[in-house]
PDB file of C-alpha atoms in Angstrom:
ATOM      1  CA  UNK A   1      71.555 122.541 102.665  1.00 42.00           C
ATOM      2  CA  UNK A   2      69.597 119.385 101.784  1.00 45.00           C
ATOM      3  CA  UNK A   3      70.157 115.930 103.270  1.00 42.00           C
ATOM      4  CA  UNK A   4      72.218 114.724 100.292  1.00 43.00           C
ATOM      5  CA  UNK A   5      74.567 117.689 100.555  1.00 41.00           C
ATOM      6  CA  UNK A   6      74.885 117.173 104.297  1.00 41.00           C
ATOM      7  CA  UNK A   7      75.724 113.474 103.842  1.00 42.00           C
ATOM      8  CA  UNK A   8      78.391 114.364 101.263  1.00 42.00           C
ATOM      9  CA  UNK A   9      79.859 117.003 103.563  1.00 42.00           C
ATOM     10  CA  UNK A  10      80.331 114.533 106.409  1.00 47.00           C
ATOM     11  CA  UNK A  11      81.352 111.539 104.338  1.00 55.00           C
ATOM     12  CA  UNK A  12      85.083 112.167 104.780  1.00 60.00           C
ATOM     13  CA  UNK A  13      87.162 113.647 107.611  1.00 61.00           C
ATOM     14  CA  UNK A  14      87.874 117.342 107.042  1.00 63.00           C
ATOM     15  CA  UNK A  15      90.626 119.664 108.181  1.00 64.00           C
ATOM     16  CA  UNK A  16      88.853 120.595 111.420  1.00 76.00           C
ATOM     17  CA  UNK A  17      89.239 117.034 112.656  1.00 88.00           C
ATOM     18  CA  UNK A  18      92.987 117.461 113.069  1.00 84.00           C
ATOM     19  CA  UNK A  19      92.624 120.114 115.761  1.00 87.00           C
ATOM     20  CA  UNK A  20      90.144 117.953 117.648  1.00 90.00           C
ATOM     21  CA  UNK A  21      92.496 114.965 117.526  1.00 94.00           C
ATOM     22  CA  UNK A  22      95.482 116.961 118.758  1.00 95.00           C
ATOM     23  CA  UNK A  23      93.572 117.724 121.964  1.00 95.00           C
ATOM     24  CA  UNK A  24      93.470 113.976 122.638  1.00 95.00           C
ATOM     25  CA  UNK A  25      97.199 113.418 122.079  1.00 97.00           C
ATOM     26  CA  UNK A  26      98.042 116.502 124.149  1.00 97.00           C
ATOM     27  CA  UNK A  27      95.935 115.172 127.019  1.00 96.00           C
ATOM     28  CA  UNK A  28      97.575 111.737 126.847  1.00 97.00           C
ATOM     29  CA  UNK A  29     101.055 113.267 126.819  1.00 97.00           C
ATOM     30  CA  UNK A  30     100.354 115.597 129.746  1.00 97.00           C
ATOM     31  CA  UNK A  31      98.874 112.825 131.882  1.00 96.00           C
ATOM     32  CA  UNK A  32     101.930 110.634 131.236  1.00 97.00           C
ATOM     33  CA  UNK A  33     104.379 113.243 132.553  1.00 96.00           C
ATOM     34  CA  UNK A  34     104.245 112.241 136.271  1.00 96.00           C
ATOM     35  CA  UNK A  35     105.432 108.761 135.251  1.00 97.00           C
ATOM     36  CA  UNK A  36     108.467 109.832 133.191  1.00 96.00           C
ATOM     37  CA  UNK A  37     111.564 108.175 134.624  1.00 97.00           C
ATOM     38  CA  UNK A  38     109.600 106.373 137.378  1.00 97.00           C
ATOM     39  CA  UNK A  39     110.142 102.872 136.007  1.00 96.00           C
ATOM     40  CA  UNK A  40     106.451 101.931 135.688  1.00 96.00           C
ATOM     41  CA  UNK A  41     105.517 101.761 132.018  1.00 93.00           C
ATOM     42  CA  UNK A  42     102.101 100.245 132.727  1.00 92.00           C
ATOM     43  CA  UNK A  43     101.096 103.148 134.959  1.00 94.00           C
ATOM     44  CA  UNK A  44     102.265 105.631 132.335  1.00 95.00           C
ATOM     45  CA  UNK A  45     100.323 103.823 129.627  1.00 93.00           C
ATOM     46  CA  UNK A  46      97.129 103.652 131.716  1.00 93.00           C
ATOM     47  CA  UNK A  47      97.240 107.373 132.467  1.00 95.00           C
ATOM     48  CA  UNK A  48      97.681 108.189 128.782  1.00 95.00           C
ATOM     49  CA  UNK A  49      94.970 105.731 127.672  1.00 94.00           C
ATOM     50  CA  UNK A  50      92.433 107.103 130.122  1.00 94.00           C
ATOM     51  CA  UNK A  51      93.092 110.698 129.065  1.00 95.00           C
ATOM     52  CA  UNK A  52      93.007 109.980 125.341  1.00 95.00           C
ATOM     53  CA  UNK A  53      89.794 107.988 125.615  1.00 92.00           C
ATOM     54  CA  UNK A  54      87.975 110.817 127.419  1.00 92.00           C
ATOM     55  CA  UNK A  55      88.938 113.393 124.804  1.00 92.00           C
ATOM     56  CA  UNK A  56      88.194 111.108 121.842  1.00 93.00           C
ATOM     57  CA  UNK A  57      84.674 110.725 123.191  1.00 91.00           C
ATOM     58  CA  UNK A  58      84.034 114.412 122.458  1.00 91.00           C
ATOM     59  CA  UNK A  59      85.278 114.398 118.838  1.00 91.00           C
ATOM     60  CA  UNK A  60      82.768 114.913 116.026  1.00 90.00           C
ATOM     61  CA  UNK A  61      83.218 111.640 114.182  1.00 92.00           C
ATOM     62  CA  UNK A  62      82.181 108.001 114.143  1.00 94.00           C
ATOM     63  CA  UNK A  63      85.499 106.331 114.858  1.00 94.00           C
ATOM     64  CA  UNK A  64      86.228 102.622 114.710  1.00 95.00           C
ATOM     65  CA  UNK A  65      89.503 101.575 116.328  1.00 95.00           C
ATOM     66  CA  UNK A  66      91.301  99.261 113.911  1.00 94.00           C
ATOM     67  CA  UNK A  67      94.633  99.480 115.730  1.00 91.00           C
ATOM     68  CA  UNK A  68      94.294  99.910 119.466  1.00 89.00           C
ATOM     69  CA  UNK A  69      95.646  98.988 122.837  1.00 76.00           C
ATOM     70  CA  UNK A  70      94.380  95.412 122.782  1.00 61.00           C
ATOM     71  CA  UNK A  71      91.297  93.348 123.207  1.00 50.00           C
ATOM     72  CA  UNK A  72      88.524  94.481 125.536  1.00 43.00           C
ATOM     73  CA  UNK A  73      88.786  93.293 129.128  1.00 41.00           C
ATOM     74  CA  UNK A  74      87.011  94.381 132.285  1.00 41.00           C
ATOM     75  CA  UNK A  75      88.256  97.958 131.834  1.00 45.00           C
ATOM     76  CA  UNK A  76      87.696  99.479 128.385  1.00 55.00           C
ATOM     77  CA  UNK A  77      91.073 100.592 127.041  1.00 74.00           C
ATOM     78  CA  UNK A  78      90.845 101.731 123.419  1.00 87.00           C
ATOM     79  CA  UNK A  79      90.623  98.144 122.235  1.00 88.00           C
ATOM     80  CA  UNK A  80      90.450  96.928 118.644  1.00 88.00           C
ATOM     81  CA  UNK A  81      86.875  97.265 117.459  1.00 90.00           C
ATOM     82  CA  UNK A  82      85.850  99.914 119.997  1.00 91.00           C
ATOM     83  CA  UNK A  83      83.751 102.825 118.717  1.00 92.00           C
ATOM     84  CA  UNK A  84      84.913 106.300 119.730  1.00 93.00           C
ATOM     85  CA  UNK A  85      83.712 109.820 119.067  1.00 92.00           C
ATOM     86  CA  UNK A  86      80.254 111.266 119.530  1.00 90.00           C
ATOM     87  CA  UNK A  87      78.877 109.434 116.490  1.00 88.00           C
ATOM     88  CA  UNK A  88      78.221 112.645 114.557  1.00 87.00           C
ATOM     89  CA  UNK A  89      80.321 113.362 111.486  1.00 86.00           C
ATOM     90  CA  UNK A  90      82.500 111.232 109.213  1.00 91.00           C
ATOM     91  CA  UNK A  91      82.981 107.477 109.598  1.00 94.00           C
ATOM     92  CA  UNK A  92      86.694 106.809 110.183  1.00 95.00           C
ATOM     93  CA  UNK A  93      89.199 104.071 110.855  1.00 96.00           C
ATOM     94  CA  UNK A  94      91.422 104.907 113.830  1.00 95.00           C
ATOM     95  CA  UNK A  95      94.876 103.847 114.969  1.00 94.00           C
ATOM     96  CA  UNK A  96      95.790 104.906 118.493  1.00 94.00           C
ATOM     97  CA  UNK A  97      98.947 104.603 120.537  1.00 93.00           C
ATOM     98  CA  UNK A  98      98.569 106.745 123.669  1.00 93.00           C
ATOM     99  CA  UNK A  99     102.304 106.293 124.242  1.00 93.00           C
ATOM    100  CA  UNK A 100     104.532 104.986 121.483  1.00 91.00           C
ATOM    101  CA  UNK A 101     107.512 104.259 123.704  1.00 90.00           C
ATOM    102  CA  UNK A 102     106.174 103.271 127.126  1.00 92.00           C
ATOM    103  CA  UNK A 103     109.581 101.832 128.056  1.00 92.00           C
ATOM    104  CA  UNK A 104     111.218 105.092 126.963  1.00 94.00           C
ATOM    105  CA  UNK A 105     108.804 107.030 129.166  1.00 95.00           C
ATOM    106  CA  UNK A 106     109.391 104.777 132.166  1.00 95.00           C
ATOM    107  CA  UNK A 107     113.153 105.104 131.764  1.00 95.00           C
ATOM    108  CA  UNK A 108     113.072 108.858 131.136  1.00 95.00           C
ATOM    109  CA  UNK A 109     114.544 108.452 127.655  1.00 94.00           C
ATOM    110  CA  UNK A 110     113.865 110.475 124.520  1.00 92.00           C
ATOM    111  CA  UNK A 111     111.444 109.950 121.617  1.00 92.00           C
ATOM    112  CA  UNK A 112     108.238 108.890 123.397  1.00 94.00           C
ATOM    113  CA  UNK A 113     105.166 110.304 121.650  1.00 95.00           C
ATOM    114  CA  UNK A 114     101.386 110.063 121.851  1.00 96.00           C
ATOM    115  CA  UNK A 115      99.897 109.164 118.467  1.00 96.00           C
ATOM    116  CA  UNK A 116      96.574 109.029 116.606  1.00 96.00           C
ATOM    117  CA  UNK A 117      96.166 108.212 112.908  1.00 95.00           C
ATOM    118  CA  UNK A 118      92.872 108.421 111.008  1.00 95.00           C
ATOM    119  CA  UNK A 119      91.661 107.405 107.552  1.00 95.00           C
ATOM    120  CA  UNK A 120      88.309 106.976 105.808  1.00 94.00           C
ATOM    121  CA  UNK A 121      86.249 104.020 107.035  1.00 95.00           C
ATOM    122  CA  UNK A 122      87.345 100.718 105.514  1.00 95.00           C
ATOM    123  CA  UNK A 123      90.735 101.948 104.272  1.00 96.00           C
ATOM    124  CA  UNK A 124      93.079 100.895 107.108  1.00 96.00           C
ATOM    125  CA  UNK A 125      94.548  97.387 107.028  1.00 96.00           C
ATOM    126  CA  UNK A 126      93.734  95.376 110.145  1.00 93.00           C
ATOM    127  CA  UNK A 127      96.949  93.419 110.650  1.00 90.00           C
ATOM    128  CA  UNK A 128      96.364  92.859 114.372  1.00 87.00           C
ATOM    129  CA  UNK A 129      96.486  89.063 114.071  1.00 91.00           C
ATOM    130  CA  UNK A 130     100.215  89.260 113.237  1.00 94.00           C
ATOM    131  CA  UNK A 131     102.220  91.358 115.649  1.00 92.00           C
ATOM    132  CA  UNK A 132     105.391  92.021 113.620  1.00 95.00           C
ATOM    133  CA  UNK A 133     106.093  93.550 110.226  1.00 97.00           C
ATOM    134  CA  UNK A 134     109.320  93.909 108.248  1.00 97.00           C
ATOM    135  CA  UNK A 135     109.561  97.503 106.989  1.00 97.00           C
ATOM    136  CA  UNK A 136     111.594  99.842 104.867  1.00 98.00           C
ATOM    137  CA  UNK A 137     110.862 103.576 104.932  1.00 98.00           C
ATOM    138  CA  UNK A 138     112.472 106.413 102.976  1.00 98.00           C
ATOM    139  CA  UNK A 139     111.664 109.791 101.563  1.00 96.00           C
ATOM    140  CA  UNK A 140     110.112 110.137  98.139  1.00 95.00           C
ATOM    141  CA  UNK A 141     113.447 109.391  96.480  1.00 96.00           C
ATOM    142  CA  UNK A 142     113.059 105.751  97.466  1.00 97.00           C
ATOM    143  CA  UNK A 143     109.962 105.181  95.338  1.00 96.00           C
ATOM    144  CA  UNK A 144     110.783 102.635  92.650  1.00 95.00           C
ATOM    145  CA  UNK A 145     114.333 102.398  94.017  1.00 97.00           C
ATOM    146  CA  UNK A 146     114.292 100.457  97.294  1.00 98.00           C
ATOM    147  CA  UNK A 147     112.569  97.162  97.994  1.00 98.00           C
ATOM    148  CA  UNK A 148     112.371  94.550 100.734  1.00 98.00           C
ATOM    149  CA  UNK A 149     113.203  92.043  98.010  1.00 97.00           C
ATOM    150  CA  UNK A 150     116.684  93.595  97.676  1.00 97.00           C
ATOM    151  CA  UNK A 151     119.593  93.304 100.081  1.00 97.00           C
ATOM    152  CA  UNK A 152     120.186  96.207 102.450  1.00 98.00           C
ATOM    153  CA  UNK A 153     123.465  96.919 100.661  1.00 97.00           C
ATOM    154  CA  UNK A 154     121.719  97.227  97.290  1.00 98.00           C
ATOM    155  CA  UNK A 155     119.018  99.401  98.817  1.00 98.00           C
ATOM    156  CA  UNK A 156     121.589 101.741 100.300  1.00 98.00           C
ATOM    157  CA  UNK A 157     123.538 102.029  97.075  1.00 97.00           C
ATOM    158  CA  UNK A 158     120.430 102.627  94.966  1.00 97.00           C
ATOM    159  CA  UNK A 159     118.980 105.165  97.383  1.00 98.00           C
ATOM    160  CA  UNK A 160     122.305 106.991  97.664  1.00 97.00           C
ATOM    161  CA  UNK A 161     122.410 107.227  93.887  1.00 97.00           C
ATOM    162  CA  UNK A 162     118.852 108.568  93.758  1.00 97.00           C
ATOM    163  CA  UNK A 163     119.650 111.119  96.469  1.00 96.00           C
ATOM    164  CA  UNK A 164     122.953 112.076  94.842  1.00 96.00           C
ATOM    165  CA  UNK A 165     124.994 111.505  97.993  1.00 95.00           C
ATOM    166  CA  UNK A 166     127.702 109.011  98.976  1.00 97.00           C
ATOM    167  CA  UNK A 167     126.697 105.865 100.835  1.00 97.00           C
ATOM    168  CA  UNK A 168     129.171 106.929 103.502  1.00 97.00           C
ATOM    169  CA  UNK A 169     126.945 109.890 104.319  1.00 97.00           C
ATOM    170  CA  UNK A 170     123.799 107.771 104.685  1.00 97.00           C
ATOM    171  CA  UNK A 171     122.226 107.144 108.099  1.00 97.00           C
ATOM    172  CA  UNK A 172     119.817 104.275 108.728  1.00 98.00           C
ATOM    173  CA  UNK A 173     117.467 104.046 111.725  1.00 96.00           C
ATOM    174  CA  UNK A 174     117.058 100.542 113.162  1.00 97.00           C
ATOM    175  CA  UNK A 175     115.474  99.248 116.346  1.00 96.00           C
ATOM    176  CA  UNK A 176     118.244  98.039 118.659  1.00 96.00           C
ATOM    177  CA  UNK A 177     117.164  94.420 118.984  1.00 96.00           C
ATOM    178  CA  UNK A 178     119.114  91.116 118.910  1.00 97.00           C
ATOM    179  CA  UNK A 179     117.156  90.089 115.786  1.00 97.00           C
ATOM    180  CA  UNK A 180     118.736  93.002 113.929  1.00 97.00           C
ATOM    181  CA  UNK A 181     122.379  92.183 114.670  1.00 98.00           C
ATOM    182  CA  UNK A 182     123.005  90.869 111.151  1.00 98.00           C
ATOM    183  CA  UNK A 183     121.113  93.774 109.562  1.00 98.00           C
ATOM    184  CA  UNK A 184     123.132  96.326 111.527  1.00 98.00           C
ATOM    185  CA  UNK A 185     126.391  94.654 110.488  1.00 98.00           C
ATOM    186  CA  UNK A 186     125.296  94.654 106.834  1.00 98.00           C
ATOM    187  CA  UNK A 187     124.436  98.373 106.957  1.00 98.00           C
ATOM    188  CA  UNK A 188     127.838  99.217 108.369  1.00 98.00           C
ATOM    189  CA  UNK A 189     129.611  96.869 105.954  1.00 97.00           C
ATOM    190  CA  UNK A 190     127.923  98.727 103.079  1.00 97.00           C
ATOM    191  CA  UNK A 191     129.494 101.919 104.410  1.00 97.00           C
ATOM    192  CA  UNK A 192     126.486 103.635 105.994  1.00 98.00           C
ATOM    193  CA  UNK A 193     125.983 104.667 109.601  1.00 98.00           C
ATOM    194  CA  UNK A 194     123.249 103.549 111.956  1.00 97.00           C
ATOM    195  CA  UNK A 195     120.921 105.355 114.341  1.00 95.00           C
ATOM    196  CA  UNK A 196     119.915 102.696 116.836  1.00 95.00           C
ATOM    197  CA  UNK A 197     116.494 103.196 118.395  1.00 92.00           C
ATOM    198  CA  UNK A 198     115.635 101.757 121.799  1.00 88.00           C
ATOM    199  CA  UNK A 199     111.928 101.927 121.003  1.00 84.00           C
ATOM    200  CA  UNK A 200     109.388 104.000 119.060  1.00 78.00           C
ATOM    201  CA  UNK A 201     109.874 103.107 115.405  1.00 85.00           C
ATOM    202  CA  UNK A 202     106.945 105.310 114.329  1.00 91.00           C
ATOM    203  CA  UNK A 203     109.104 108.379 114.930  1.00 90.00           C
ATOM    204  CA  UNK A 204     112.029 106.649 113.204  1.00 92.00           C
ATOM    205  CA  UNK A 205     109.967 105.970 110.102  1.00 94.00           C
ATOM    206  CA  UNK A 206     108.600 109.493 109.949  1.00 94.00           C
ATOM    207  CA  UNK A 207     112.050 111.020 110.352  1.00 93.00           C
ATOM    208  CA  UNK A 208     113.298 108.884 107.454  1.00 95.00           C
ATOM    209  CA  UNK A 209     110.710 110.572 105.213  1.00 94.00           C
ATOM    210  CA  UNK A 210     111.334 114.132 106.388  1.00 91.00           C
ATOM    211  CA  UNK A 211     113.840 116.285 104.544  1.00 86.00           C
ATOM    212  CA  UNK A 212     115.199 118.165 107.555  1.00 84.00           C
ATOM    213  CA  UNK A 213     116.490 115.131 109.460  1.00 90.00           C
ATOM    214  CA  UNK A 214     119.742 113.189 109.181  1.00 92.00           C
ATOM    215  CA  UNK A 215     117.985 109.846 108.799  1.00 95.00           C
ATOM    216  CA  UNK A 216     117.770 108.581 105.217  1.00 97.00           C
ATOM    217  CA  UNK A 217     116.133 105.203 105.776  1.00 98.00           C
ATOM    218  CA  UNK A 218     114.391 103.229 108.508  1.00 97.00           C
ATOM    219  CA  UNK A 219     114.472  99.440 108.265  1.00 98.00           C
ATOM    220  CA  UNK A 220     113.874  96.301 110.266  1.00 97.00           C
ATOM    221  CA  UNK A 221     111.187  94.283 111.978  1.00 97.00           C
ATOM    222  CA  UNK A 222     108.887  96.203 114.290  1.00 94.00           C
ATOM    223  CA  UNK A 223     105.253  96.157 115.282  1.00 92.00           C
ATOM    224  CA  UNK A 224     102.697  95.805 112.502  1.00 92.00           C
ATOM    225  CA  UNK A 225     100.373  98.319 114.252  1.00 90.00           C
ATOM    226  CA  UNK A 226     103.205 100.851 114.200  1.00 92.00           C
ATOM    227  CA  UNK A 227     103.719 100.055 110.519  1.00 94.00           C
ATOM    228  CA  UNK A 228     100.123 100.903 109.604  1.00 94.00           C
ATOM    229  CA  UNK A 229     100.265 104.055 111.721  1.00 94.00           C
ATOM    230  CA  UNK A 230     103.485 105.127 110.001  1.00 95.00           C
ATOM    231  CA  UNK A 231     101.847 104.543 106.602  1.00 96.00           C
ATOM    232  CA  UNK A 232      99.196 107.160 107.439  1.00 94.00           C
ATOM    233  CA  UNK A 233     101.952 109.692 108.105  1.00 95.00           C
ATOM    234  CA  UNK A 234     103.927 108.727 104.989  1.00 95.00           C
ATOM    235  CA  UNK A 235     100.897 109.505 102.815  1.00 93.00           C
ATOM    236  CA  UNK A 236     101.072 113.111 103.985  1.00 92.00           C
ATOM    237  CA  UNK A 237     104.858 113.423 103.757  1.00 94.00           C
ATOM    238  CA  UNK A 238     105.175 112.061 100.224  1.00 93.00           C
ATOM    239  CA  UNK A 239     107.514 109.382 101.527  1.00 95.00           C
ATOM    240  CA  UNK A 240     107.859 105.761 100.496  1.00 97.00           C
ATOM    241  CA  UNK A 241     107.333 102.581 102.477  1.00 97.00           C
ATOM    242  CA  UNK A 242     107.051  98.846 101.982  1.00 98.00           C
ATOM    243  CA  UNK A 243     106.117  96.219 104.530  1.00 97.00           C
ATOM    244  CA  UNK A 244     105.768  92.472 104.825  1.00 98.00           C
ATOM    245  CA  UNK A 245     104.085  90.722 107.722  1.00 97.00           C
ATOM    246  CA  UNK A 246     106.495  88.662 109.845  1.00 96.00           C
ATOM    247  CA  UNK A 247     104.643  85.999 111.862  1.00 96.00           C
ATOM    248  CA  UNK A 248     106.686  84.684 114.762  1.00 94.00           C
ATOM    249  CA  UNK A 249     105.570  81.076 114.327  1.00 95.00           C
ATOM    250  CA  UNK A 250     103.291  78.760 112.359  1.00 95.00           C
ATOM    251  CA  UNK A 251     100.369  79.342 114.708  1.00 96.00           C
ATOM    252  CA  UNK A 252     100.481  83.104 114.194  1.00 95.00           C
ATOM    253  CA  UNK A 253     100.830  82.627 110.435  1.00 96.00           C
ATOM    254  CA  UNK A 254      97.735  80.408 110.444  1.00 96.00           C
ATOM    255  CA  UNK A 255      95.872  83.022 112.470  1.00 95.00           C
ATOM    256  CA  UNK A 256      96.782  85.695 109.952  1.00 94.00           C
ATOM    257  CA  UNK A 257      95.613  83.565 107.051  1.00 95.00           C
ATOM    258  CA  UNK A 258      92.355  82.829 108.892  1.00 95.00           C
ATOM    259  CA  UNK A 259      91.873  86.584 109.330  1.00 93.00           C
ATOM    260  CA  UNK A 260      92.148  87.044 105.564  1.00 94.00           C
ATOM    261  CA  UNK A 261      95.699  88.399 105.422  1.00 95.00           C
ATOM    262  CA  UNK A 262      98.092  87.598 102.577  1.00 95.00           C
ATOM    263  CA  UNK A 263     101.017  86.911 104.868  1.00 95.00           C
ATOM    264  CA  UNK A 264     103.686  86.779 102.160  1.00 95.00           C
ATOM    265  CA  UNK A 265     102.530  89.794 100.156  1.00 96.00           C
ATOM    266  CA  UNK A 266     104.895  92.714  99.687  1.00 97.00           C
ATOM    267  CA  UNK A 267     102.742  95.547 101.016  1.00 97.00           C
ATOM    268  CA  UNK A 268     102.870  98.962  99.397  1.00 97.00           C
ATOM    269  CA  UNK A 269     101.485 102.099 101.040  1.00 95.00           C
ATOM    270  CA  UNK A 270      98.081 101.684  99.399  1.00 95.00           C
ATOM    271  CA  UNK A 271      97.887  98.126 100.718  1.00 97.00           C
ATOM    272  CA  UNK A 272      98.400  99.386 104.247  1.00 97.00           C
ATOM    273  CA  UNK A 273      96.183 102.461 103.996  1.00 96.00           C
ATOM    274  CA  UNK A 274      94.159 102.940 100.823  1.00 94.00           C
ATOM    275  CA  UNK A 275      92.829 106.301  99.715  1.00 82.00           C
ATOM    276  CA  UNK A 276      94.391 109.714 100.131  1.00 87.00           C
ATOM    277  CA  UNK A 277      92.680 111.270 103.112  1.00 91.00           C
ATOM    278  CA  UNK A 278      94.723 110.377 106.163  1.00 93.00           C
ATOM    279  CA  UNK A 279      95.548 112.313 109.295  1.00 94.00           C
ATOM    280  CA  UNK A 280      98.461 111.712 111.622  1.00 96.00           C
ATOM    281  CA  UNK A 281      98.829 113.537 114.925  1.00 96.00           C
ATOM    282  CA  UNK A 282     101.662 113.109 117.428  1.00 96.00           C
ATOM    283  CA  UNK A 283     102.422 115.009 120.642  1.00 97.00           C
ATOM    284  CA  UNK A 284     105.766 114.674 122.382  1.00 97.00           C
ATOM    285  CA  UNK A 285     105.827 112.996 125.779  1.00 97.00           C
ATOM    286  CA  UNK A 286     109.614 113.217 126.140  1.00 96.00           C
ATOM    287  CA  UNK A 287     111.968 115.263 123.977  1.00 95.00           C
ATOM    288  CA  UNK A 288     112.951 113.727 120.652  1.00 90.00           C
ATOM    289  CA  UNK A 289     113.896 114.280 117.059  1.00 87.00           C
ATOM    290  CA  UNK A 290     110.272 114.538 115.939  1.00 91.00           C
ATOM    291  CA  UNK A 291     108.766 116.827 118.600  1.00 94.00           C
ATOM    292  CA  UNK A 292     109.698 118.272 121.982  1.00 96.00           C
ATOM    293  CA  UNK A 293     108.293 116.673 125.087  1.00 97.00           C
ATOM    294  CA  UNK A 294     105.903 118.188 127.616  1.00 97.00           C
ATOM    295  CA  UNK A 295     107.444 121.001 129.655  1.00 96.00           C
ATOM    296  CA  UNK A 296     106.241 122.874 132.713  1.00 92.00           C
ATOM    297  CA  UNK A 297     106.986 126.608 132.488  1.00 88.00           C
ATOM    298  CA  UNK A 298     105.780 128.485 135.547  1.00 91.00           C
ATOM    299  CA  UNK A 299     101.983 128.296 135.602  1.00 95.00           C
ATOM    300  CA  UNK A 300     101.853 126.856 132.079  1.00 96.00           C
ATOM    301  CA  UNK A 301     102.345 123.421 130.525  1.00 97.00           C
ATOM    302  CA  UNK A 302     103.831 123.535 127.029  1.00 97.00           C
ATOM    303  CA  UNK A 303     103.208 120.829 124.431  1.00 98.00           C
ATOM    304  CA  UNK A 304     104.470 120.402 120.882  1.00 98.00           C
ATOM    305  CA  UNK A 305     102.614 118.361 118.270  1.00 97.00           C
ATOM    306  CA  UNK A 306     102.972 117.561 114.592  1.00 96.00           C
ATOM    307  CA  UNK A 307      99.835 117.330 112.466  1.00 95.00           C
ATOM    308  CA  UNK A 308      99.988 115.725 109.013  1.00 95.00           C
ATOM    309  CA  UNK A 309      97.222 115.529 106.411  1.00 93.00           C
ATOM    310  CA  UNK A 310      97.619 113.637 103.147  1.00 92.00           C
ATOM    311  CA  UNK A 311      94.839 115.308 101.143  1.00 90.00           C
ATOM    312  CA  UNK A 312      96.493 118.708 101.411  1.00 89.00           C
ATOM    313  CA  UNK A 313     100.050 117.397 101.805  1.00 90.00           C
ATOM    314  CA  UNK A 314     100.618 119.613 104.804  1.00 90.00           C
ATOM    315  CA  UNK A 315     102.688 119.237 107.951  1.00 91.00           C
ATOM    316  CA  UNK A 316     101.921 121.638 110.768  1.00 93.00           C
ATOM    317  CA  UNK A 317     103.464 122.094 114.177  1.00 94.00           C
ATOM    318  CA  UNK A 318     101.161 122.999 117.009  1.00 96.00           C
ATOM    319  CA  UNK A 319     102.689 124.659 120.056  1.00 96.00           C
ATOM    320  CA  UNK A 320     100.177 124.903 122.884  1.00 96.00           C
ATOM    321  CA  UNK A 321     100.333 126.380 126.362  1.00 96.00           C
ATOM    322  CA  UNK A 322      97.938 124.910 128.899  1.00 96.00           C
ATOM    323  CA  UNK A 323      97.164 126.504 132.256  1.00 96.00           C
ATOM    324  CA  UNK A 324      98.641 123.994 134.684  1.00 94.00           C
ATOM    325  CA  UNK A 325      95.951 124.450 137.346  1.00 93.00           C
ATOM    326  CA  UNK A 326      93.395 123.015 134.918  1.00 89.00           C
ATOM    327  CA  UNK A 327      95.326 119.710 134.911  1.00 88.00           C
ATOM    328  CA  UNK A 328      95.722 119.291 138.667  1.00 74.00           C
TER     329      UNK A 328
END
């Protein structure tokens, strides 16, 4: 194989990358287990960050963290702009969330997951200068049907029509936050039910795009990093999503504009993650509707992960058993 062929081979992430990434989310999830229900979300997050960072350092790729844990301080912590991987292989943009749902983990509640999303270098929107994003997520039936420019009632009626089901049978996932009180009332007034999430809207968005769940739509204002991460998964699931950045004040808006963001733009999937070669990997920390949490079974530790790839349009579940003594 000549140098040109080799360069072409490693230009884009390939299918083998997914199994390397899942080792990192498994490690983060396992290391978070001692902190489940202990009330210390920061300790849980640190354990997961440290484990994920070690495993990412062994992966065959040149990863640039676009969406990370935060800016670099005295202790490196998967910060925005950090390079990860061994530097050999494809150049990638990375979104990491060692625990999506640190508060859920600390409280011992469901739906905490460890997440990594990957796309080709230069394809992932860096929206880190604006923390929040307004989102609407559905399955493929929502494409060309729902829009953030429509009322929630109109979106529900149009999506119900496209899905050939009554509005009264629709279920909408929404983060349970005071800012969503009016939105929740409007959903119920339109005749649909709500699934209120305490945290972790990545899982909520993914479940809205999956056919085997009871969630038909996920809406509301959540983190913009979680929005970009969800977009990577939606590319593989054939789902639909729109977003619009939601600065909390004039200073944050000005910061977003200075960073080159079109703050008022209605973002489609390709605006959030361009191209069609994304990976999304999530391992359960606690049990939830997306994946089961980590479980100790005798001498073994069991993990469940979901692995999505947009190029092939595949969703795989990875059940792994780890010898517990190796993690002591």
